[in-house]
Coordinates of C-alpha atoms and ligand atoms in Angstrom, one line a residue:
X28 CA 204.1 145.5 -0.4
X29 CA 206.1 148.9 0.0
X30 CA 207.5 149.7 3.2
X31 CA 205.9 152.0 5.6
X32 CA 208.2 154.2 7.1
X33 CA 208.0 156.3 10.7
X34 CA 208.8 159.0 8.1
X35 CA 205.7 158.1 6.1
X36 CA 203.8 158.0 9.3
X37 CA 204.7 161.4 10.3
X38 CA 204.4 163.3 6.7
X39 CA 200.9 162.0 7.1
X40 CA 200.2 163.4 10.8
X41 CA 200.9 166.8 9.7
X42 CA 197.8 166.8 7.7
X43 CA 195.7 166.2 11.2
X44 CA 195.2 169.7 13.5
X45 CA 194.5 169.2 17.4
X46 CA 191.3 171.2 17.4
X47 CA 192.2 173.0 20.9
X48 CA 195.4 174.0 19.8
X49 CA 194.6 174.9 16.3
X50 CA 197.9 173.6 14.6
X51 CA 198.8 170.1 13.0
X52 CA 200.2 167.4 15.4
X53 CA 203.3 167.3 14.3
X54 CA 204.1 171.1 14.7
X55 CA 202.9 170.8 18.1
X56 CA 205.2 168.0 18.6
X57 CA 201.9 166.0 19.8
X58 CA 203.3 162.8 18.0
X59 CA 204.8 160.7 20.4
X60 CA 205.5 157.1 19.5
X61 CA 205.2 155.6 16.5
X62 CA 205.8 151.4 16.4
X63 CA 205.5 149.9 13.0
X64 CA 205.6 146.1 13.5
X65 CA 204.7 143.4 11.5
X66 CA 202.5 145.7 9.5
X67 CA 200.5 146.8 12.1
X68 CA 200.9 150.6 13.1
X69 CA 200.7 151.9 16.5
X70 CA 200.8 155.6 17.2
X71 CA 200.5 158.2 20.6
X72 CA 199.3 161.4 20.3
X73 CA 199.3 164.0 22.6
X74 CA 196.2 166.0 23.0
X75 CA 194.9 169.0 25.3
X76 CA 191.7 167.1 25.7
X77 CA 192.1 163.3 25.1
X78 CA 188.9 162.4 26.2
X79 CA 187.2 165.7 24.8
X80 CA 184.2 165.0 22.2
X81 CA 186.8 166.1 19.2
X82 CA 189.2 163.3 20.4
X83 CA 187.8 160.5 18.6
X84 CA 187.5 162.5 15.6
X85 CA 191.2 163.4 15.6
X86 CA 191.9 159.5 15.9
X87 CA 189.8 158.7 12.8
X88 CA 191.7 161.7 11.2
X89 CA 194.9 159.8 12.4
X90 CA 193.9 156.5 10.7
X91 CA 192.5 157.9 7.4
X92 CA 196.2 159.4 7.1
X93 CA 198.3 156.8 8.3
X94 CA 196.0 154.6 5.8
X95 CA 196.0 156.6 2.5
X96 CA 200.0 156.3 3.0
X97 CA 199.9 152.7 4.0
X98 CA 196.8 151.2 2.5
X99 CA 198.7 147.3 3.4
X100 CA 199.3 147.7 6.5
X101 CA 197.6 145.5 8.9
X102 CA 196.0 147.4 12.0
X103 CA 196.4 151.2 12.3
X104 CA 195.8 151.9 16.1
X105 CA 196.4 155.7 17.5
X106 CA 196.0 156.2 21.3
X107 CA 195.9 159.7 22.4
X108 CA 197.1 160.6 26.0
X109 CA 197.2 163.9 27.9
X110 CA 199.2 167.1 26.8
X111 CA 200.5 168.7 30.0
X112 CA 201.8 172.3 29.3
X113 CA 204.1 173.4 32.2
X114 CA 203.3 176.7 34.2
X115 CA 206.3 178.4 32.9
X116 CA 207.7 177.8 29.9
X117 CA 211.3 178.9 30.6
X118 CA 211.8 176.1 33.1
X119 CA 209.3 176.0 36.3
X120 CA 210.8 175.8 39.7
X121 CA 214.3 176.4 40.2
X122 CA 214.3 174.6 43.3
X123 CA 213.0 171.4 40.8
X124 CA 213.8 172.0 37.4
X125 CA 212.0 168.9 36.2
X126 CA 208.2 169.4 37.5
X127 CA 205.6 171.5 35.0
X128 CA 203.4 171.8 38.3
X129 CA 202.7 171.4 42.0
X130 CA 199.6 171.1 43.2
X131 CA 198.8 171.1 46.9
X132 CA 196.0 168.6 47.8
X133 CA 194.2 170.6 50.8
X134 CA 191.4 170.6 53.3
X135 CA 190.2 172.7 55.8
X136 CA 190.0 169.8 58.7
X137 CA 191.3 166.0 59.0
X138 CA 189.1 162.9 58.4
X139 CA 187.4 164.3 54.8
X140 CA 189.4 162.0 52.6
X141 CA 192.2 164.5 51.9
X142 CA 195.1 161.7 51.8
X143 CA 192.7 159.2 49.7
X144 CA 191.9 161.8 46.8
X145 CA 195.4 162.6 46.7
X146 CA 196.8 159.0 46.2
X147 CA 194.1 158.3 44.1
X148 CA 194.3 161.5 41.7
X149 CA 197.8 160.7 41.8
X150 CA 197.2 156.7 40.6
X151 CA 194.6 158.2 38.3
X152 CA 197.0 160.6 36.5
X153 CA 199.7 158.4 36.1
X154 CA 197.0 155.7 34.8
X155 CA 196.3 158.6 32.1
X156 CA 199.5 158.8 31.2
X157 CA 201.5 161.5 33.1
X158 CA 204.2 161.4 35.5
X159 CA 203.7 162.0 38.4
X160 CA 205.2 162.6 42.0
X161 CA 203.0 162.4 44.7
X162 CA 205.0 164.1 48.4
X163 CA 203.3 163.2 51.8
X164 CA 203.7 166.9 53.9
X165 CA 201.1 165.6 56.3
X166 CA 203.3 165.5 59.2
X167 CA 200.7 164.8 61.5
X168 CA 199.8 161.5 60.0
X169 CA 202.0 159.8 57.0
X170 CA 199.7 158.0 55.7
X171 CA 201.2 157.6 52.0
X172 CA 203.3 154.7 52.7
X173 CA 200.1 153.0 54.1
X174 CA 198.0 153.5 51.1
X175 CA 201.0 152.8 48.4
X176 CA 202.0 150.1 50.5
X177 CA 205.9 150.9 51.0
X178 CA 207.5 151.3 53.8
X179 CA 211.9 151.2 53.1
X180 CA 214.1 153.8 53.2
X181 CA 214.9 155.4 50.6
X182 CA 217.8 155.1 48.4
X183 CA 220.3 157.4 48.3
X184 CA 222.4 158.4 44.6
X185 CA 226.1 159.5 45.4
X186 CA 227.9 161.0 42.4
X187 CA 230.5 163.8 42.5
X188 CA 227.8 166.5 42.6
X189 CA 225.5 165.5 45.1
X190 CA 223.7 163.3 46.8
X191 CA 220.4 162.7 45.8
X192 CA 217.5 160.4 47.5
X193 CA 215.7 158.5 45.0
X194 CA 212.2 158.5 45.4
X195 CA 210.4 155.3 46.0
X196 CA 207.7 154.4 43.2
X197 CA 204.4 152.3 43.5
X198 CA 201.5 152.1 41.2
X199 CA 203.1 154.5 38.6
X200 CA 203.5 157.3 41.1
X201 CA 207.0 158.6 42.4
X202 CA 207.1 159.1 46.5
X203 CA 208.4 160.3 49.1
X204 CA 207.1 160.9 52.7
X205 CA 208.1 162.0 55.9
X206 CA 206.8 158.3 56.8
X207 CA 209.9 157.1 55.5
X208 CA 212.5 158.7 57.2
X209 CA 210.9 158.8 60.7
X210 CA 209.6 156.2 63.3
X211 CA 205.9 156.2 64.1
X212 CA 204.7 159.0 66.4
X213 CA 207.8 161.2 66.0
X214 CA 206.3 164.0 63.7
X215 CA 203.7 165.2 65.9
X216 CA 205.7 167.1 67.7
X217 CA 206.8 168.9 65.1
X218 CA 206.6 172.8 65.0
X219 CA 206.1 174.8 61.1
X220 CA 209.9 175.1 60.6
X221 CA 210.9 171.5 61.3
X222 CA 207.9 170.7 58.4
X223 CA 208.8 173.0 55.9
X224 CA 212.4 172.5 56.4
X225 CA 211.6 168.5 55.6
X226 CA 209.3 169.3 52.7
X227 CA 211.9 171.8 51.4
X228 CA 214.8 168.8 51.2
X229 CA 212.1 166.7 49.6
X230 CA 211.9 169.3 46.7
X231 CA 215.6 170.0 46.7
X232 CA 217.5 166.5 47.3
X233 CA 215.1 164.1 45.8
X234 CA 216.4 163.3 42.4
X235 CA 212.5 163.5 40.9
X236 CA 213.9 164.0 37.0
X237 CA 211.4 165.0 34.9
X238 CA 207.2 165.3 35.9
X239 CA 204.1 166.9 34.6
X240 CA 202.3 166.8 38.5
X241 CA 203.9 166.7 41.7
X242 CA 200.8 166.3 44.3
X243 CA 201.7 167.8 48.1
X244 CA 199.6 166.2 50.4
X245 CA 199.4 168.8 52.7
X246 CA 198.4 168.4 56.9
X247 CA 194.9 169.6 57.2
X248 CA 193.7 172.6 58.6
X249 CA 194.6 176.1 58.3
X250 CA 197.0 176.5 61.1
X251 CA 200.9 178.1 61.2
X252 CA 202.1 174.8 60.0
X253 CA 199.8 174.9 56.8
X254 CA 200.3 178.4 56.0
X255 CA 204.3 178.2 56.2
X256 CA 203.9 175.2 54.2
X257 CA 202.2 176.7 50.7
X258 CA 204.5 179.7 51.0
X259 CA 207.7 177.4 51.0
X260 CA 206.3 175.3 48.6
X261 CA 206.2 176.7 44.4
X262 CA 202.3 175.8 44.1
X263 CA 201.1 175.9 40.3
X264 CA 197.9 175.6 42.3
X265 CA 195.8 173.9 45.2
X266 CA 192.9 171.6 45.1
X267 CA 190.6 171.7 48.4
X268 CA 188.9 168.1 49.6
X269 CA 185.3 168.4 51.6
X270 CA 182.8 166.0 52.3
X271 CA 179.0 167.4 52.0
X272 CA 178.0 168.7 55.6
X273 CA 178.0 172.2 56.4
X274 CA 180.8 172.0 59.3
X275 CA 183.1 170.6 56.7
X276 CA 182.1 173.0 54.2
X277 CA 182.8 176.2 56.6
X278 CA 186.1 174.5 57.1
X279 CA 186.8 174.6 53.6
X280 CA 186.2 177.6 53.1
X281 CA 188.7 178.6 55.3
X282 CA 191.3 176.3 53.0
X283 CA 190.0 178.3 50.2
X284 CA 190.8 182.0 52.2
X285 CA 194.8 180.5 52.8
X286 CA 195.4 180.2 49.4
X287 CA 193.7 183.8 48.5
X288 CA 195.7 184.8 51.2
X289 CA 199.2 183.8 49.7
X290 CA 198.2 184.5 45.9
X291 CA 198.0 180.6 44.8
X292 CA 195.1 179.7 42.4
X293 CA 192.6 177.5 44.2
X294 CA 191.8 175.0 41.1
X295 CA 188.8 173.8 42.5
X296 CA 187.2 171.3 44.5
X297 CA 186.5 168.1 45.4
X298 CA 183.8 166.6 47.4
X299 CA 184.5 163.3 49.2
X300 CA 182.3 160.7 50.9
X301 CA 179.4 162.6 48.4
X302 CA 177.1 160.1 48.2
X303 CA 176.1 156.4 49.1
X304 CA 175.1 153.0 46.5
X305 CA 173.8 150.7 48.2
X306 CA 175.4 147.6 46.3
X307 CA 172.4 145.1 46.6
X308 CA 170.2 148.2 45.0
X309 CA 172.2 150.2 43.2
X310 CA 169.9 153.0 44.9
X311 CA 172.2 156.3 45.8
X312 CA 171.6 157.8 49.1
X313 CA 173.2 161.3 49.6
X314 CA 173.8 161.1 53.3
X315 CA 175.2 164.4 53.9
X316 CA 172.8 165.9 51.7
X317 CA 173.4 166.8 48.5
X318 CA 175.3 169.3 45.9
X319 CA 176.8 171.5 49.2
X320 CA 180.1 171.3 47.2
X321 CA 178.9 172.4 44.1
X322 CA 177.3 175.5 45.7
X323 CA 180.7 176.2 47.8
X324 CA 182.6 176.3 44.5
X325 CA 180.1 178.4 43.3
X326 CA 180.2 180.7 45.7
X327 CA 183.9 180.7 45.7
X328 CA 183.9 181.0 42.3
X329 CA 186.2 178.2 41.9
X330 CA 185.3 174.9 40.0
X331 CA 184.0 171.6 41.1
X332 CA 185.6 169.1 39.8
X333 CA 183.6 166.2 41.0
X334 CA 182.1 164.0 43.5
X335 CA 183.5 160.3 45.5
X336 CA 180.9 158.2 46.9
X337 CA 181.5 157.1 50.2
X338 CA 182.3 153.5 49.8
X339 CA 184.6 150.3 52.5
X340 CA 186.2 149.4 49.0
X341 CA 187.6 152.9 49.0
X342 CA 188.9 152.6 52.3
X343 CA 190.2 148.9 51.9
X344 CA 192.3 150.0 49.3
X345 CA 194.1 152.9 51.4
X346 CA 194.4 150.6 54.1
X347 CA 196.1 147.5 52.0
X348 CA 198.2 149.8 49.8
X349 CA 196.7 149.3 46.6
X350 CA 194.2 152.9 46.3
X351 CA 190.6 152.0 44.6
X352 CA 192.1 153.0 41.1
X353 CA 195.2 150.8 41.4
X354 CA 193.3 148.1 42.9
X355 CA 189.8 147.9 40.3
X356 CA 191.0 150.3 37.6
X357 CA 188.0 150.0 35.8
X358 CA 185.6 150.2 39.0
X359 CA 183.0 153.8 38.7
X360 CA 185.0 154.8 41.4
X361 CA 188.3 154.8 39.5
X362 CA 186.0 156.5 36.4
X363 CA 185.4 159.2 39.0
X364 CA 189.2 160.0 40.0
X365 CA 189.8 159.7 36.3
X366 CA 187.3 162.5 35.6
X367 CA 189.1 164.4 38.5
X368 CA 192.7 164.2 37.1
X369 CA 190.7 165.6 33.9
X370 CA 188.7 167.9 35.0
X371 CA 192.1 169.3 37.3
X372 CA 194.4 169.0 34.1
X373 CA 191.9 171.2 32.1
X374 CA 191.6 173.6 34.9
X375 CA 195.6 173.7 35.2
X376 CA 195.7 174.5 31.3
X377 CA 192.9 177.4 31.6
X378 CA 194.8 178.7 34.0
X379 CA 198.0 178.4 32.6
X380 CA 196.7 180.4 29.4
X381 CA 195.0 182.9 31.3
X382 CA 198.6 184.0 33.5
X383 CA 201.6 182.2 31.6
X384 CA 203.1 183.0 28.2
X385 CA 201.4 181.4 25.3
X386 CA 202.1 178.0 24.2
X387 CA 205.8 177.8 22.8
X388 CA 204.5 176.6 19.1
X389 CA 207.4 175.7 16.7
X390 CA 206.2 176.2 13.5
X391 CA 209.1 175.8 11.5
Ligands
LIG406 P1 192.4 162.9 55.7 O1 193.7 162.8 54.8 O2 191.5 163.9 55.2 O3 192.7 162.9 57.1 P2 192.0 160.1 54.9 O4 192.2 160.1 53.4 O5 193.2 159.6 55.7 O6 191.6 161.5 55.4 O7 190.7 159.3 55.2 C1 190.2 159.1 56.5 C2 189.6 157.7 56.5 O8 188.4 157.7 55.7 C3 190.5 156.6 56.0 O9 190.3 155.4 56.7 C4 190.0 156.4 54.6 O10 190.2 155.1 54.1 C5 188.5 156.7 54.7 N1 187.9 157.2 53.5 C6 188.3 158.3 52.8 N2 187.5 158.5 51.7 C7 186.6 157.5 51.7 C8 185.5 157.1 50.9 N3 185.2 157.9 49.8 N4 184.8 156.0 51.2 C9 185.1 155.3 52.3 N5 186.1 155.6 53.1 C10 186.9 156.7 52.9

């Protein structure tokens, strides 16, 4: 039996496009791990859509290939996983010259859910193969350490250049909250500068190497504080939590109006506590009545990029450090964070094409 070489592997793969980016895998540098052992062959692809209806075509393209060059191998197996394209191409955020984007998890008032998507998007990201960094700003109320379960200090990096605090890291995601560094009840008295000065050192001295999404869970509201935090913090974008009613939808609105105000794209939004399955019935109940986020992003001409159910298994997990999607990965409820990360990485990508440079292709 000849021997199959990564080489071999490779020479195939350029004979497979990515359909979104209309240029074979290789020259897009979408090829990203090749294992050949014990003649079975395993291979990760980067895609813009991995879950888009031409995915699994591009996998079967993958196999024919690897198999016309291989046809002993044992099992051919090609995963595809997420291609994040960063906001800038020359290097994004001085301040952080590791992170492709920041997005600011907002909401017009407390109590919709705003911490709970953010963890959770975050988990469900990272599950989908990106790296993430997820920094609690929610002075007011830490809650990230609760929900992720972690509670030290963080560590601090000495080397003749600087000092550097690492971040901590649970469930795939990088942290770092004011929770950390602060006894209980301390941060609500804080005024705007003392906030943004924190989340500023959390940008600057927290050694967060290289990430495709660093989530800012910001306070809710609309106030000083809120508004001093987006303009100190580079924001790719914003995504604005609501739950159905109409209070929480005005409220949202008014989220929406901060970010116009400060010229960062709202990517869309995502409606919390949505509906209601009864689990003896499996009958959905929209208790807040139904679709009122939908119509707000259409009116705001912004995208919704999906519904939670309201649900105590959702709240369990934020309360015992392990968030829904960490805790049942393949629950509906984890399917419907997954669908957000996706849904928020397409919107991310749209919008990257429509303001940034086009996509750096090396096609030599
Ligand atoms: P915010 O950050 O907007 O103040 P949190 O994420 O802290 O809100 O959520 C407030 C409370 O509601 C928490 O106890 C949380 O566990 C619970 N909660 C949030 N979303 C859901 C949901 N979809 N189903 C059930 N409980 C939820």
């Amino acid at each position: 039996m000849a021997e199959i070489t990564r080489e071999m592997v490779v020479e195939s793969l350029t004979q497979v496009n990515d359909p979104d980016l209309k240029n074979n895998l290789v020259n897009l540098n979408s090829v990203k791990d090749i294992q050949i052992e014990a003649g079975n062959i395993k291979v990760t692809i980067e895609l813009q859509n991995p879950e888009g209806e031409n995915a699994e075509a591009v996998k079967a393209q993958c196999e024919a290939v690897i198999r016309s060059v291989a046809p002993d191998a044992g099992a051919v197996i090609v995963k595809s996983v997420q291609k994040v394209t960063s906001t800038n191409q020359t290097g994004p955020y001085e301040i952080m010259p590791g992170v492709k984007h920041t997005i600011a998890v907002a909401s017009g008032k407390g109590g919709v859910g705003k911490s709970t998507v953010a963890a959770n998007l975050a988990v469900a990201l990272a599950k989908d193969g990106a790296k993430v960094g997820l920094i609690d700003a929610d002075i007011y109320g830490p809650s990230i350490p609760l929900m992720f379960g972690v509670g030290n200090k963080p560590k601090v990096y000495q080397s003749s250049f600087s000092n550097k605090m690492l971040p901590l890291e649970a469930h795939g995601v990088k942290l770092m909250s004011i929770g950390f560094l602060i006894e209980d009840n301390q941060a609500v008295i804080w005024r705007g500068p003392m906030a943004s000065g924190a989340v500023k050192q959390f940008m600057s001295d927290v050694d967060w190497e290289e990430l495709d999404y660093l989530i800012f869970d910001l306070p809710p509201g609309t106030g000083d504080i809120q508004l001093t935090l987006v303009q100190t913090i580079p924001l790719s974008g914003a995504v604005i939590v609501t739950t159905p009613q109409d209070v929480a939808l005005i409220d949202a609105k008014k989220g929406l109006k901060m970010f116009e105000r400060v010229n960062v794209p709202v990517f869309g939004i995502v409606e919390n506590m949505s509906y209601f399955v009864a689990p003896d019935t499996g009958k959905r109940y929209d208790i807040f009545g139904t679709g009122g986020g939908e119509r707000l992003a259409a009116e705001l001409e912004t995208t919704f990029l999906g519904g939670i159910p309201i649900d105590p298994a959702i709240r369990e997990g934020g309360d015992n450090g392990k968030p829904i999607v960490a805790q049942y990965p393949d629950s509906e409820h984890a399917a419907a964070f997954s669908q957000i990360g996706k849904n928020l990485a397409e919107q991310i990508n749209i919008n990257n094409k429509n303001n940034g440079p086009d996509l750096e292709i090396d096609l030599g």
